[in-house]
Coordinates of C-alpha atoms (C1' of nucleotides) in Angstrom, one line a residue:
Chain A
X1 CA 82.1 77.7 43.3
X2 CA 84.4 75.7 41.2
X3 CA 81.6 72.6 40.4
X4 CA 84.4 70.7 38.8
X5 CA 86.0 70.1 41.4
X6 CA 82.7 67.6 43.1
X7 CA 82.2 64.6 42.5
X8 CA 78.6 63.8 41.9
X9 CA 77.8 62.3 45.8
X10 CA 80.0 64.6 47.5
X11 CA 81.7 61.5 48.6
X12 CA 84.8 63.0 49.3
X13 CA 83.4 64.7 52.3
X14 CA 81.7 61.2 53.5
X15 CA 83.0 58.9 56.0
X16 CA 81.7 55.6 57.2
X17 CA 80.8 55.3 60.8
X18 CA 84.0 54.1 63.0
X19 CA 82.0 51.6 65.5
X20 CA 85.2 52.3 67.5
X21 CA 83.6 55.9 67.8
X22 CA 80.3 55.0 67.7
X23 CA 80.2 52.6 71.5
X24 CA 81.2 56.1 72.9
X25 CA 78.3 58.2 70.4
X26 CA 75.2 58.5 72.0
X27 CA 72.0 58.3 68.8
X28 CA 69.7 61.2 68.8
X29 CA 66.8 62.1 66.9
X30 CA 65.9 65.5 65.6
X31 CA 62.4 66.5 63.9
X32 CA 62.5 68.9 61.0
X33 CA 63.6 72.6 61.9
X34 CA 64.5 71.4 65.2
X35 CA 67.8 73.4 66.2
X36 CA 71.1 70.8 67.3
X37 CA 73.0 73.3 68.9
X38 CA 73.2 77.1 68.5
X39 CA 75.5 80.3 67.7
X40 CA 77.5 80.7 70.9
X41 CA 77.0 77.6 72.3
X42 CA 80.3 75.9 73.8
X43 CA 81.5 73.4 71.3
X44 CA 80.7 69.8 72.4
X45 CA 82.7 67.2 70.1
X46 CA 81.3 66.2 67.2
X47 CA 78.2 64.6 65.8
X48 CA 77.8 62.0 62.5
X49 CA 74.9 62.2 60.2
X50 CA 72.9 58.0 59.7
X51 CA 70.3 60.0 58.0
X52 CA 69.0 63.7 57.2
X53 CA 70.5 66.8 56.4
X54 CA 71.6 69.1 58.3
X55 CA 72.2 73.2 57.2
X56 CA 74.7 75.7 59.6
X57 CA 73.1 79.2 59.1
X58 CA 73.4 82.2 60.5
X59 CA 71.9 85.5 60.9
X60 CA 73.0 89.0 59.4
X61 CA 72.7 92.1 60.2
X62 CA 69.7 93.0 58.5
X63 CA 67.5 89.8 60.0
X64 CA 67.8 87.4 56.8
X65 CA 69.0 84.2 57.3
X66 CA 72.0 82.5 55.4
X67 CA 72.9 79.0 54.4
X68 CA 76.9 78.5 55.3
X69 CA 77.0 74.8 55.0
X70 CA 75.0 71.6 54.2
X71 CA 75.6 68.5 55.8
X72 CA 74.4 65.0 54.5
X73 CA 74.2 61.6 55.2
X74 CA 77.7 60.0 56.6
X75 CA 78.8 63.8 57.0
X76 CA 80.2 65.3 60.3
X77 CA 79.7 68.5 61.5
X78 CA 80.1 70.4 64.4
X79 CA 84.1 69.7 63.7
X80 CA 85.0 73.5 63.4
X81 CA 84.3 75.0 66.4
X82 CA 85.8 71.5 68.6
X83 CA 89.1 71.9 66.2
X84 CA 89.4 75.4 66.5
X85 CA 87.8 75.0 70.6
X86 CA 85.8 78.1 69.7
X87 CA 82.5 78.2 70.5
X88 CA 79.9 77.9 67.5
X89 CA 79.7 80.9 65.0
X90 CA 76.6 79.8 63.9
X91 CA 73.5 77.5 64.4
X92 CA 72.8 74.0 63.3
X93 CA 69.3 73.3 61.7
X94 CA 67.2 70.1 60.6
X95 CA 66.9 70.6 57.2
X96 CA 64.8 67.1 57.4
X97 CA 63.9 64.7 60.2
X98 CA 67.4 64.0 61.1
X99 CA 68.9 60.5 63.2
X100 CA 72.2 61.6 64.4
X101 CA 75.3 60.1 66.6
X102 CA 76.9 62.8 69.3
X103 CA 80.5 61.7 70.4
X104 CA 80.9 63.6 72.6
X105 CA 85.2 64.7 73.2
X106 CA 86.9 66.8 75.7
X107 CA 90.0 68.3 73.2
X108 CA 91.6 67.5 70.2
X109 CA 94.6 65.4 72.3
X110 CA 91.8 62.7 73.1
X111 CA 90.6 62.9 69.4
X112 CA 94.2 62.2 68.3
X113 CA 94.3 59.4 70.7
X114 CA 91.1 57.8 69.7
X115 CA 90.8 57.8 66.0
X116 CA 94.0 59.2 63.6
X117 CA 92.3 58.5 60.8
X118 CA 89.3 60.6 61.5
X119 CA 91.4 63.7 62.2
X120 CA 92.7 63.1 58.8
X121 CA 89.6 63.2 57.7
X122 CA 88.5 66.2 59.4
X123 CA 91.5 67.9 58.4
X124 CA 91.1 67.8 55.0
X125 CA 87.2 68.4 54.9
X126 CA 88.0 71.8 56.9
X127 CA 90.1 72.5 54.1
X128 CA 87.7 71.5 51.4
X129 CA 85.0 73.7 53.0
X130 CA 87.5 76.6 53.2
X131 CA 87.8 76.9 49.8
X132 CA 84.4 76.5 49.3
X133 CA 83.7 79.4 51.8
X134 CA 85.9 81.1 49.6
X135 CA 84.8 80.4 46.9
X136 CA 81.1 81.4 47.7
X137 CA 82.7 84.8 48.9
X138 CA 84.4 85.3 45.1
X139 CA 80.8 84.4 43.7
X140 CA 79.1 86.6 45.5
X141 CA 81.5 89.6 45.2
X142 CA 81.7 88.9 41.4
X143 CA 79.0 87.0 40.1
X144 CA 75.0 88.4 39.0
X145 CA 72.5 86.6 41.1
X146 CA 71.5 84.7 38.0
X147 CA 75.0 82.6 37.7
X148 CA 75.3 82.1 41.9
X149 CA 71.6 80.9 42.5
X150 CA 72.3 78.5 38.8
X151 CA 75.2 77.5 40.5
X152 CA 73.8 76.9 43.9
X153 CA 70.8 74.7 42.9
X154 CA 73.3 72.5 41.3
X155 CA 75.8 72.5 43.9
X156 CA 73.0 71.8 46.5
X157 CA 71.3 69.3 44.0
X158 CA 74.3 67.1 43.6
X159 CA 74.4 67.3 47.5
X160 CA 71.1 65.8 48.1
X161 CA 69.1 64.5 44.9
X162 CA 66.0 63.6 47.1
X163 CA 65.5 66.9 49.1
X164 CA 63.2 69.3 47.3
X165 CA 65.0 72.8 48.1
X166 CA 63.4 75.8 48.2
X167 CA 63.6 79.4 46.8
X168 CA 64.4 80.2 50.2
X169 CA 67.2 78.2 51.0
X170 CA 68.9 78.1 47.1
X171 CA 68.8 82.2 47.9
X172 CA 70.0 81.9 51.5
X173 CA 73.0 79.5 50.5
X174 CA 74.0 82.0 47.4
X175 CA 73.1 85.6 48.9
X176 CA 70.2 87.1 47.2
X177 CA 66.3 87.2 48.1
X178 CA 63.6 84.8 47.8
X179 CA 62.2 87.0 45.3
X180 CA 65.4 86.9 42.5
X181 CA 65.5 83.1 43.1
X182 CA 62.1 82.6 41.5
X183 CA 62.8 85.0 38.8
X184 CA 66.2 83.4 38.0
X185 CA 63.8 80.2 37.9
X186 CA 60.9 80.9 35.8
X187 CA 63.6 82.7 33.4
X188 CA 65.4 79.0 33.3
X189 CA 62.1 77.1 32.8
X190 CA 61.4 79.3 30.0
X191 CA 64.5 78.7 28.3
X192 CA 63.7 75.0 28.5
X193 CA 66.6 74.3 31.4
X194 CA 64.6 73.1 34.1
X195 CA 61.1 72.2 34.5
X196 CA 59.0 72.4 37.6
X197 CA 57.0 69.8 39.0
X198 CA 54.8 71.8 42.0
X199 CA 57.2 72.7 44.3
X200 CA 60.3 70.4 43.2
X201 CA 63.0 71.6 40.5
X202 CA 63.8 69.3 37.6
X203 CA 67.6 69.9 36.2
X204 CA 66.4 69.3 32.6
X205 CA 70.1 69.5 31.3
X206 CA 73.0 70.7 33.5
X207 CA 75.9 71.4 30.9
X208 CA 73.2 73.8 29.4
X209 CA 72.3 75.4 32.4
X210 CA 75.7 75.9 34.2
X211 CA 76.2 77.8 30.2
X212 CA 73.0 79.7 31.0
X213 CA 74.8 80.9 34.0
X214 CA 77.1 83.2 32.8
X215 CA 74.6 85.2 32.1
X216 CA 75.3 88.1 33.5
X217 CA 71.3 89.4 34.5
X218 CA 67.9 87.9 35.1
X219 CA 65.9 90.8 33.1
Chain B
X1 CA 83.6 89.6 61.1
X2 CA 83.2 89.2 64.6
X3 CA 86.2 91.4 65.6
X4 CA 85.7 90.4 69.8
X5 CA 87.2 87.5 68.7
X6 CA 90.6 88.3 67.9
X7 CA 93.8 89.5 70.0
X8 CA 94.9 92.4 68.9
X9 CA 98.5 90.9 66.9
X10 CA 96.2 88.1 65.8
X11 CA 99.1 85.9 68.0
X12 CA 97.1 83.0 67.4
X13 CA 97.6 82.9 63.9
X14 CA 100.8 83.4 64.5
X15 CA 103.7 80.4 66.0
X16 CA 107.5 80.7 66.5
X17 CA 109.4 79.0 63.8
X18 CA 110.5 75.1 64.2
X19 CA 114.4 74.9 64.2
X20 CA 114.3 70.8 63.1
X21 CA 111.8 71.7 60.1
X22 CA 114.2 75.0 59.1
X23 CA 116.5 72.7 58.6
X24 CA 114.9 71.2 55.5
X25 CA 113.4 74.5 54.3
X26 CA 114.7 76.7 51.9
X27 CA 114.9 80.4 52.7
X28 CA 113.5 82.9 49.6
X29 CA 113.5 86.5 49.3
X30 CA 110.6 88.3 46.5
X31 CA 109.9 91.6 45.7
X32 CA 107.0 93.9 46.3
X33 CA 103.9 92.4 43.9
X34 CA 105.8 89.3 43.5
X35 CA 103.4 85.4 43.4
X36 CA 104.5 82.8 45.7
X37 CA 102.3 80.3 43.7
X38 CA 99.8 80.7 41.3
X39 CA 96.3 79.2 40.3
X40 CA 96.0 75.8 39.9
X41 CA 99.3 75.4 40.5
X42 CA 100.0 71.8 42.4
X43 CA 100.5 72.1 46.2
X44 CA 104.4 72.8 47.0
X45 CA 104.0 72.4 51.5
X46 CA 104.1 75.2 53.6
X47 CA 105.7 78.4 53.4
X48 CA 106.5 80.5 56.5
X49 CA 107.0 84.0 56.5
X50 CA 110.4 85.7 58.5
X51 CA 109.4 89.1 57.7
X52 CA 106.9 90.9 55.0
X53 CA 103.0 90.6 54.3
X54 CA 101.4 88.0 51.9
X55 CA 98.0 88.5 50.2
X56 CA 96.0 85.0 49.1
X57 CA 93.7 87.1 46.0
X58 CA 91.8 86.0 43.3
X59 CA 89.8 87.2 40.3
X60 CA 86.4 87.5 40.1
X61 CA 84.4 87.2 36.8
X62 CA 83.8 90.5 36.1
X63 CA 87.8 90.9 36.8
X64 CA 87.8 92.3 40.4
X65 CA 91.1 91.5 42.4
X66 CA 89.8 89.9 45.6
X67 CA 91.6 89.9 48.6
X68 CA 91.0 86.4 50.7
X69 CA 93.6 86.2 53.4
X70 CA 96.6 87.9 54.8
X71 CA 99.3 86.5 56.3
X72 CA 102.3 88.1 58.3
X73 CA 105.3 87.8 59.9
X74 CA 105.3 84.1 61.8
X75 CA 102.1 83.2 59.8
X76 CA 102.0 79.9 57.8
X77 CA 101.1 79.9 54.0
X78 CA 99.9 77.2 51.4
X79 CA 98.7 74.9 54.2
X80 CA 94.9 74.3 52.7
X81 CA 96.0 73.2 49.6
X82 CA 98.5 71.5 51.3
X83 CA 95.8 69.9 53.9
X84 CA 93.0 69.1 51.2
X85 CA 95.8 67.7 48.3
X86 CA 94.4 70.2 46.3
X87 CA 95.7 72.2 43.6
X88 CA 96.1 76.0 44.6
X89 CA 92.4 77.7 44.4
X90 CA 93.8 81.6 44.6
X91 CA 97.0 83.5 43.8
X92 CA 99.4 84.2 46.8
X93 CA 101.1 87.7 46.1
X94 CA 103.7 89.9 48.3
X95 CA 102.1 93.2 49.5
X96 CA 105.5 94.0 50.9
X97 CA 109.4 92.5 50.2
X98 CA 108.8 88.9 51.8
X99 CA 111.2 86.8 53.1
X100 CA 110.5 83.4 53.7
X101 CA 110.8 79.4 54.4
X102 CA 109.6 77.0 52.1
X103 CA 109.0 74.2 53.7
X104 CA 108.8 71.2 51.3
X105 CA 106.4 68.1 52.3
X106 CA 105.2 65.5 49.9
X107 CA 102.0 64.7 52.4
X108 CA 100.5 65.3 55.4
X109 CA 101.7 61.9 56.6
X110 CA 105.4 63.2 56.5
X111 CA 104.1 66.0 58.3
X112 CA 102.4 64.2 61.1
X113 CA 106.0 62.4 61.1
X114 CA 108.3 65.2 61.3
X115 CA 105.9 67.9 63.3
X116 CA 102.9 66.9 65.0
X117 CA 102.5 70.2 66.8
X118 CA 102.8 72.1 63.5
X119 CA 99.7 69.6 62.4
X120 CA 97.5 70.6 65.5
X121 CA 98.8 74.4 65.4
X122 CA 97.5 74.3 61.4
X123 CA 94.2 72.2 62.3
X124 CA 93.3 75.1 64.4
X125 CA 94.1 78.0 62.1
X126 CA 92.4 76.3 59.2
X127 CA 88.8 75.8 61.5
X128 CA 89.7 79.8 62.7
X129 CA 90.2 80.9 58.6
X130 CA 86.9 79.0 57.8
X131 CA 85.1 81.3 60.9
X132 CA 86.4 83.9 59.1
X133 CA 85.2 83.3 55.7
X134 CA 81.9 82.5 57.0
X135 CA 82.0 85.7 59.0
X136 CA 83.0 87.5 55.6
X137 CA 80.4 86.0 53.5
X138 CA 78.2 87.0 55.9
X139 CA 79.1 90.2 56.2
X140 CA 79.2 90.7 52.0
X141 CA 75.3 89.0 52.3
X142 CA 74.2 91.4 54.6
X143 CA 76.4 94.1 55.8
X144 CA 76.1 97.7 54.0
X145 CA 79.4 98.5 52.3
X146 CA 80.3 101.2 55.6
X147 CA 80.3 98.7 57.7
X148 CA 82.5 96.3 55.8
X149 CA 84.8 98.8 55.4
X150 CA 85.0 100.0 58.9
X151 CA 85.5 96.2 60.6
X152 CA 88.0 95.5 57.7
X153 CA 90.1 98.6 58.1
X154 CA 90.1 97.5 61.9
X155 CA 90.7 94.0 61.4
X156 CA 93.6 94.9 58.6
X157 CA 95.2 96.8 60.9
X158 CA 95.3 94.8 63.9
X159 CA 96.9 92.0 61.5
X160 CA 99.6 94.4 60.6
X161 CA 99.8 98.0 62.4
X162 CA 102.9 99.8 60.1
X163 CA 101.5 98.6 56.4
X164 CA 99.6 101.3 55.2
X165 CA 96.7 99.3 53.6
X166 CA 95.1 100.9 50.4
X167 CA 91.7 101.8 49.5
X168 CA 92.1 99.0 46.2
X169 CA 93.1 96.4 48.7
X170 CA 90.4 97.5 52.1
X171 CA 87.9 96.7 48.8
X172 CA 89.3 93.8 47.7
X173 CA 89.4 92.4 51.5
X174 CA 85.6 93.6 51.9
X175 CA 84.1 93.2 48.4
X176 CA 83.5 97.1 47.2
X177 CA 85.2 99.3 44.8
X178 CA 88.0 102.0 45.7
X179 CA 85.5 104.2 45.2
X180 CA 83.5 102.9 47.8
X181 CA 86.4 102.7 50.4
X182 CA 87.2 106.6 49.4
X183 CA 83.7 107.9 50.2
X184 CA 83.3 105.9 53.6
X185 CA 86.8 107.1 54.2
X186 CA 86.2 110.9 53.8
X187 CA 82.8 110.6 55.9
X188 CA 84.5 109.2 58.3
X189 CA 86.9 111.9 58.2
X190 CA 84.4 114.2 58.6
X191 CA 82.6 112.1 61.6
X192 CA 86.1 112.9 63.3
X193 CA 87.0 109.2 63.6
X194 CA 89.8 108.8 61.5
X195 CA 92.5 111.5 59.9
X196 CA 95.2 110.8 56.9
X197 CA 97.7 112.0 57.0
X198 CA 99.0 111.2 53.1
X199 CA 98.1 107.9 52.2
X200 CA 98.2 106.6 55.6
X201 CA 95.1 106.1 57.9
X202 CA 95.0 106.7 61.4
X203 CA 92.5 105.3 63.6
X204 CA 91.5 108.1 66.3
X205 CA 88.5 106.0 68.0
X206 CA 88.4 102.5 67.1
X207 CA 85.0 102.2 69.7
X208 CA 83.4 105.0 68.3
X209 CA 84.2 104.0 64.8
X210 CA 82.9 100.7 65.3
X211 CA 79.5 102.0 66.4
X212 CA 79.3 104.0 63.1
X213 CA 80.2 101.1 61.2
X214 CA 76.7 100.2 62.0
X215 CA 75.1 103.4 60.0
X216 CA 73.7 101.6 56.8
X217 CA 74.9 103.9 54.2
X218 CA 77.6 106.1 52.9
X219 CA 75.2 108.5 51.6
Chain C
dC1 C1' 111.3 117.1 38.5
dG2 C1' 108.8 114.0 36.0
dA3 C1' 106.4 109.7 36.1
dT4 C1' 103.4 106.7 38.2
dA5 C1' 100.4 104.8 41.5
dG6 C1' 96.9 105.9 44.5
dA7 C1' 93.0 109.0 46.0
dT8 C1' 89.0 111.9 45.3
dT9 C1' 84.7 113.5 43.5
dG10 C1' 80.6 113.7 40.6
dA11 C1' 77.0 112.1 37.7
dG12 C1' 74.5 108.6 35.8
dA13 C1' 73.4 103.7 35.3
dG14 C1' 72.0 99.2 36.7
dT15 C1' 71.2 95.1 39.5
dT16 C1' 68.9 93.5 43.2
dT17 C1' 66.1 94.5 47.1
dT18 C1' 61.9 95.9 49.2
dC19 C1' 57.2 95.9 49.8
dA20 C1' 52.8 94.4 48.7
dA21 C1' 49.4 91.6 46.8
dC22 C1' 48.1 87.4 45.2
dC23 C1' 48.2 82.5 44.0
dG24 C1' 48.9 77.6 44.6
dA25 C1' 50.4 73.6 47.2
dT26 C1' 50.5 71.0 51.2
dG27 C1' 49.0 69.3 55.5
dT28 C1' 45.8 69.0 59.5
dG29 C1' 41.9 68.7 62.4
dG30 C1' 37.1 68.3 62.7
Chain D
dC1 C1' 37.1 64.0 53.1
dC2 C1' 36.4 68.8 53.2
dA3 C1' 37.7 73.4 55.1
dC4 C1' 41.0 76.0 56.4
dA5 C1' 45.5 77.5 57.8
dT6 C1' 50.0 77.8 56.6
dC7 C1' 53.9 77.6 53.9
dG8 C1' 56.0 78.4 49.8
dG9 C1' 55.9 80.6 45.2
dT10 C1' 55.0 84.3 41.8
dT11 C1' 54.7 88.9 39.9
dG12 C1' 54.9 93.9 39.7
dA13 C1' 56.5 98.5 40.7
dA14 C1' 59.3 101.4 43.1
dA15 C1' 63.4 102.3 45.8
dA16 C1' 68.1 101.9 47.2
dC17 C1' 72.7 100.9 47.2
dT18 C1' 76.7 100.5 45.0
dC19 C1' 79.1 100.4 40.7
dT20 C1' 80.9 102.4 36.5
dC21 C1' 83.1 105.8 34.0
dA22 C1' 85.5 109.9 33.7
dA23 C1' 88.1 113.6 35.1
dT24 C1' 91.1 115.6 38.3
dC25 C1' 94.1 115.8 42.1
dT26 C1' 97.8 114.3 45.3
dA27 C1' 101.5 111.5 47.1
dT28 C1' 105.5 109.0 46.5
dC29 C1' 109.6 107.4 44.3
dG30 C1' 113.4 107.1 41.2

DNA sequence: CGATAGATTGAGAGTTTTCAACCGATGTGG
DNA sequence: CCACATCGGTTGAAAACTCTCAATCTATCG
């Protein structure tokens, strides 16, 4: 992942709420791990983040779960499979207790109709998030493990400050085992880059750590 | 990749050239191995392809060529960039003599302007390339290398039945050395599933090669 | 026909996974 | 508020897949 190219909040993927939108939302309210919708699933317009986060993951082959996206605060989601009127590719989980708006539309034409300015919007966070995709697909072709799970707590970090992510999820969003992500860790503590306070991660310095990345192994 | 998804000459990706935007575009001819743009280059509008195959790579750190896309005849080019106002995140390169339109837009507001239906036909390949990534990273997280190469060869293919696709680039599409491809190749040789003949690949039993995709190793 | 790009094959190396055991933190119900 | 269950984290050893490197072979093209 180019990290440059981000700034700090993610902002650029954030929109405020159009109360246009919103008299025609309906507000739901999701507890931790609860599922929003699910791989296969016909798409069903879209749905806007008040508070939360939100992860699309998916399955492989071999049974371990991946991390495609992350969706905050003032995020949408659920905007791929509508645009595309695909069904979903993959399942939408509370990362957190999540409050959420569903506005619900029939096809892109109404969309167009209804709000311009939020196709815009879409458009050019679909094409943010394909470079991202495609970017996570260089890392993981070309990058050790230590430089993509670096990488991916400071990607997911700058995301959400607040949420405490775990081994788990830092591996699943970068492609490697629980396991390596704790290795990868305890190597970085050692080397004074990050300190751990029970379960949450402290970015101690960032500069030095995205250095520490290139690295090429965690032995 | 889920390959169910796709008609077989990938027609949606594809759309007839618009006469009224032709009029503006320029027509350009390259050679074999050719760029079309570069890395970091600024965005430049869409290019659309009359005849010829266009690979979007890029470089890995360890130096890898990777392949991201590829785009053929009646396919659209440079539209991410284009969409996101971003700067070029890969290297588009001719696999084949290309001839093409450039199609020269300062923003997507002059596109809504001039070619709505070109915006809505883009806003649904864009959310379709981002399945595929997803579906691709996926894949690279948790597919052995056979089975990557099998559903790539497959999906290559369908995209363009006359190119003879490499080994180098079947890697670069999947993430695995030549090597790699050669060995999965040969046993599947052996398995009776493909034959070459040369350099060329013919698929005997795209079902039955499918199902040995899902053997784990090449081994 | 020679030159070059692409393909094949083998052996050895190396990163990451897998499996297993254990530890520590967090949260809940009695 | 403790006891306990559960979830998440750590560590080690062994295994596995794929890569790397090197040598050789074959196809293709000018």
């Amino acid at each position: 992942m180019d990290l440059k190219q981000y700034d700090n909040n993610n902002n650029i993927f954030k929109l405020d709420a159009d109360e246009q939108l919103l008299k025609i939302a309906t507000k739901l309210t999701y507890k931790k791990n609860d599922f929003v919708y699910q791989k296969g699933d016909a798409h069903k317009g879209l749905f806007f983040i008040c508070s939360g986060l939100v992860g699309l993951t998916d399955i492989t082959d071999t049974g371990n779960e991946i991390l495609l996206r992350v969706f905050g605060k003032n995020f949408y989601f659920g905007h791929r499979s509508f645009l595309a009127n695909e069904s979903y590719h993959a399942t939408t989980v509370c990362l957190t207790d999540v409050i959420l708006y569903h506005i619900p539309f029939e096809d892109i034409d109404e969309l167009i109709v209804k709000s311009p300015q939020l196709v815009k919007h879409l458009l050019k966070v679909l094409a943010m998030e394909l470079r991202l995709a495609e970017e996570k697909f260089n890392d993981l072709s070309g990058k050790a493990a230590t430089s993509r799970i670096i990488e991916s707590l400071i990607f997911l970090k700058h995301r959400n400050e607040n949420y405490n992510w775990t081994r788990k999820e830092i591996g699943e969003f970068c492609g490697c085992q629980t396991e390596t992500v704790t290795r990868v860790l305890t190597l970085c503590e050692k080397a004074g880059l990050i300190s751990k306070d029970g379960r949450k991660i402290i970015i101690l310095d960032e500069n030095n750590l995205l250095q520490y990345a290139d690295k090429s192994t965690f032995k």
